[in-house]
Amino acid sequence: MAAEMSKYGIKAIEAHYPNEVNEENWHLYQQLEKETGIVLQSCYPAIFYPKEFEFGSLSNPVRKYRDMAAKTLVGCLKFAREKNLHHAGIWPGIDGYTYSLGTVFSDMWDNFEGAVAEAMDEVPGMICAIEPKPYEPAPNNIYRTTADGLIACKDIEARLKNKINRDILAKGISLMGMQPEIGHIRMGFE
């Protein structure tokens, strides 16, 4: 499908790790680039549809499920670094809540931001980007707007402890970024 879109000017794509791109099918993306010039610029951990993540992935209140999501994120970051991708992204689609009543927002944010920072410290120097979205599949996503995502980026960077990451940040280089998607921005009336 991506190859067919090259005639319309598509130059770069992203894929979810490990179900759309992984170590076994990487050669297909290399072939796509060779034949069409389309590069895989980023990968995202596929942590939004499995049943274990019904109540969130990186924000999940159950540690074993949050750890499962973090393990996938670490794998994604390692893959992105190994394949020299521009960045790894995170779409926190399942992270959020249904009803605000009873939602402990500070725990949800703390779990998510802590898990991302720990993963980034395990794979230092890799850029990570958040893709905010107001809703779906969670009725109210954890980072609904660009502004929410920017705050999360600042908070995650503040949690980074790995010396390599701290040195990069000390040079004024961001390790957390944003990858806003036009459809999601319009959903939030931004």
GROMACS .gro file of C-alpha atoms in nm:
model
  190
    1MET     CA    1   0.000   0.000   0.000
    2ALA     CA    2   0.279   0.242   0.088
    3ALA     CA    3   0.456   0.174  -0.241
    4GLU     CA    4   0.139   0.265  -0.431
    5MET     CA    5   0.124   0.598  -0.244
    6SER     CA    6   0.475   0.698  -0.348
    7LYS     CA    7   0.335   0.842  -0.672
    8TYR     CA    8   0.132   1.085  -0.458
    9GLY     CA    9   0.441   1.216  -0.282
   10ILE     CA   10   0.455   1.001   0.032
   11LYS     CA   11   0.816   1.014   0.154
   12ALA     CA   12   0.800   0.862   0.503
   13ILE     CA   13   0.579   0.632   0.706
   14GLU     CA   14   0.555   0.493   1.058
   15ALA     CA   15   0.466   0.145   1.179
   16HIS     CA   16   0.370  -0.020   1.507
   17TYR     CA   17   0.627  -0.242   1.675
   18PRO     CA   18   0.625  -0.544   1.683
   19ASN     CA   19   0.309  -0.629   1.489
   20GLU     CA   20   0.369  -0.412   1.178
   21VAL     CA   21   0.747  -0.377   1.185
   22ASN     CA   22   0.994  -0.601   1.363
   23GLU     CA   23   1.331  -0.769   1.326
   24GLU     CA   24   1.188  -1.041   1.099
   25ASN     CA   25   1.018  -0.812   0.845
   26TRP     CA   26   1.263  -0.518   0.852
   27HIS     CA   27   1.392  -0.626   0.510
   28LEU     CA   28   1.052  -0.536   0.360
   29TYR     CA   29   1.090  -0.175   0.476
   30GLN     CA   30   1.444  -0.166   0.338
   31GLN     CA   31   1.310  -0.296   0.006
   32LEU     CA   32   1.033  -0.033   0.011
   33GLU     CA   33   1.291   0.243   0.059
   34LYS     CA   34   1.513   0.106  -0.218
   35GLU     CA   35   1.225   0.075  -0.467
   36THR     CA   36   1.029   0.393  -0.385
   37GLY     CA   37   1.239   0.617  -0.163
   38ILE     CA   38   0.981   0.590   0.119
   39VAL     CA   39   1.156   0.560   0.453
   40LEU     CA   40   1.030   0.425   0.781
   41GLN     CA   41   1.091   0.728   1.001
   42SER     CA   42   0.952   0.597   1.329
   43CYS     CA   43   0.797   0.306   1.508
   44TYR     CA   44   0.534   0.304   1.780
   45PRO     CA   45   0.483   0.036   2.044
   46ALA     CA   46   0.160  -0.154   1.981
   47ILE     CA   47   0.024  -0.111   2.335
   48PHE     CA   48  -0.335  -0.004   2.286
   49TYR     CA   49  -0.556  -0.298   2.186
   50PRO     CA   50  -0.453  -0.610   2.384
   51LYS     CA   51  -0.699  -0.707   2.659
   52GLU     CA   52  -0.427  -0.666   2.923
   53PHE     CA   53  -0.434  -0.293   2.850
   54GLU     CA   54  -0.807  -0.249   2.898
   55PHE     CA   55  -0.738  -0.003   3.181
   56GLY     CA   56  -0.433   0.160   3.024
   57SER     CA   57  -0.092   0.054   2.907
   58LEU     CA   58   0.185   0.272   3.048
   59SER     CA   59  -0.063   0.432   3.291
   60ASN     CA   60  -0.218   0.102   3.398
   61PRO     CA   61  -0.270   0.085   3.776
   62VAL     CA   62  -0.174  -0.285   3.771
   63ARG     CA   63   0.206  -0.303   3.775
   64LYS     CA   64   0.239  -0.629   3.575
   65TYR     CA   65   0.038  -0.485   3.284
   66ARG     CA   66   0.223  -0.154   3.299
   67ASP     CA   67   0.550  -0.351   3.294
   68MET     CA   68   0.428  -0.545   2.986
   69ALA     CA   69   0.366  -0.217   2.806
   70ALA     CA   70   0.701  -0.075   2.919
   71LYS     CA   71   0.879  -0.387   2.790
   72THR     CA   72   0.720  -0.333   2.447
   73LEU     CA   73   0.823   0.034   2.457
   74VAL     CA   74   1.182  -0.062   2.542
   75GLY     CA   75   1.181  -0.309   2.250
   76CYS     CA   76   1.048  -0.036   2.022
   77LEU     CA   77   1.313   0.213   2.137
   78LYS     CA   78   1.590  -0.046   2.087
   79PHE     CA   79   1.458  -0.133   1.742
   80ALA     CA   80   1.440   0.235   1.644
   81ARG     CA   81   1.797   0.295   1.762
   82GLU     CA   82   1.931  -0.020   1.593
   83LYS     CA   83   1.763   0.064   1.263
   84ASN     CA   84   1.862   0.431   1.284
   85LEU     CA   85   1.502   0.556   1.277
   86HIS     CA   86   1.446   0.923   1.351
   87HIS     CA   87   1.243   0.853   1.665
   88ALA     CA   88   1.005   0.621   1.842
   89GLY     CA   89   0.657   0.748   1.908
   90ILE     CA   90   0.393   0.675   2.167
   91TRP     CA   91   0.024   0.694   2.094
   92PRO     CA   92  -0.143   0.665   2.435
   93GLY     CA   93  -0.475   0.569   2.282
   94ILE     CA   94  -0.585   0.330   2.555
   95ASP     CA   95  -0.440   0.538   2.838
   96GLY     CA   96  -0.708   0.750   2.994
   97TYR     CA   97  -1.043   0.706   3.161
   98THR     CA   98  -1.413   0.657   3.100
   99TYR     CA   99  -1.555   0.874   3.379
  100SER     CA  100  -1.367   1.146   3.562
  101LEU     CA  101  -1.540   1.059   3.892
  102GLY     CA  102  -1.305   0.831   4.083
  103THR     CA  103  -1.014   0.875   3.842
  104VAL     CA  104  -0.691   0.943   4.027
  105PHE     CA  105  -0.532   1.163   3.762
  106SER     CA  106  -0.204   1.215   3.946
  107ASP     CA  107  -0.145   0.837   3.968
  108MET     CA  108  -0.236   0.790   3.602
  109TRP     CA  109   0.008   1.061   3.489
  110ASP     CA  110   0.276   0.944   3.734
  111ASN     CA  111   0.253   0.584   3.610
  112PHE     CA  112   0.269   0.684   3.243
  113GLU     CA  113   0.546   0.942   3.273
  114GLY     CA  114   0.751   0.721   3.506
  115ALA     CA  115   0.725   0.421   3.272
  116VAL     CA  116   0.830   0.628   2.970
  117ALA     CA  117   1.125   0.784   3.155
  118GLU     CA  118   1.245   0.443   3.277
  119ALA     CA  119   1.223   0.301   2.924
  120MET     CA  120   1.411   0.598   2.779
  121ASP     CA  121   1.680   0.562   3.045
  122GLU     CA  122   1.718   0.197   2.947
  123VAL     CA  123   1.771   0.302   2.582
  124PRO     CA  124   1.948   0.636   2.625
  125GLY     CA  125   1.978   0.896   2.352
  126MET     CA  126   1.669   0.787   2.161
  127ILE     CA  127   1.415   1.056   2.078
  128CYS     CA  128   1.057   0.975   2.174
  129ALA     CA  129   0.743   1.159   2.059
  130ILE     CA  130   0.391   1.165   2.201
  131GLU     CA  131   0.090   1.169   1.972
  132PRO     CA  132  -0.202   1.318   2.167
  133LYS     CA  133  -0.566   1.245   2.090
  134PRO     CA  134  -0.886   1.353   2.269
  135TYR     CA  135  -1.060   1.014   2.269
  136GLU     CA  136  -1.063   0.664   2.122
  137PRO     CA  137  -1.015   0.391   2.209
  138ALA     CA  138  -1.026   0.530   2.565
  139PRO     CA  139  -1.327   0.764   2.591
  140ASN     CA  140  -1.100   1.032   2.743
  141ASN     CA  141  -0.734   0.997   2.657
  142ILE     CA  142  -0.466   1.082   2.911
  143TYR     CA  143  -0.311   1.350   2.688
  144ARG     CA  144  -0.605   1.498   2.499
  145THR     CA  145  -0.445   1.803   2.338
  146THR     CA  146  -0.113   1.932   2.210
  147ALA     CA  147  -0.079   2.136   2.530
  148ASP     CA  148  -0.128   1.822   2.743
  149GLY     CA  149   0.137   1.645   2.538
  150LEU     CA  150   0.385   1.931   2.578
  151ILE     CA  151   0.343   1.923   2.955
  152ALA     CA  152   0.397   1.545   2.953
  153CYS     CA  153   0.714   1.591   2.745
  154LYS     CA  154   0.852   1.840   2.999
  155ASP     CA  155   0.761   1.615   3.293
  156ILE     CA  156   0.911   1.302   3.132
  157GLU     CA  157   1.237   1.477   3.048
  158ALA     CA  158   1.258   1.599   3.410
  159ARG     CA  159   1.244   1.235   3.525
  160LEU     CA  160   1.529   1.112   3.304
  161LYS     CA  161   1.827   0.991   3.511
  162ASN     CA  162   2.063   0.820   3.267
  163LYS     CA  163   2.383   1.026   3.232
  164ILE     CA  164   2.369   1.011   2.852
  165ASN     CA  165   2.015   1.151   2.855
  166ARG     CA  166   2.103   1.417   3.113
  167ASP     CA  167   2.405   1.526   2.907
  168ILE     CA  168   2.191   1.557   2.592
  169LEU     CA  169   1.932   1.763   2.778
  170ALA     CA  170   2.206   1.982   2.930
  171LYS     CA  171   2.306   2.078   2.573
  172GLY     CA  172   1.953   2.208   2.515
  173ILE     CA  173   1.851   1.914   2.294
  174SER     CA  174   1.505   1.768   2.356
  175LEU     CA  175   1.458   1.395   2.388
  176MET     CA  176   1.079   1.413   2.417
  177GLY     CA  177   0.886   1.561   2.131
  178MET     CA  178   0.543   1.579   1.981
  179GLN     CA  179   0.400   1.412   1.677
  180PRO     CA  180   0.058   1.572   1.648
  181GLU     CA  181  -0.168   1.411   1.391
  182ILE     CA  182  -0.398   1.648   1.200
  183GLY     CA  183  -0.706   1.430   1.245
  184HIS     CA  184  -0.651   1.410   1.621
  185ILE     CA  185  -0.594   1.787   1.643
  186ARG     CA  186  -0.921   1.850   1.462
  187MET     CA  187  -1.102   1.602   1.689
  188GLY     CA  188  -0.994   1.822   1.981
  189PHE     CA  189  -1.104   2.142   1.805
  190GLU     CA  190  -0.751   2.282   1.828
   0.00000   0.00000   0.00000
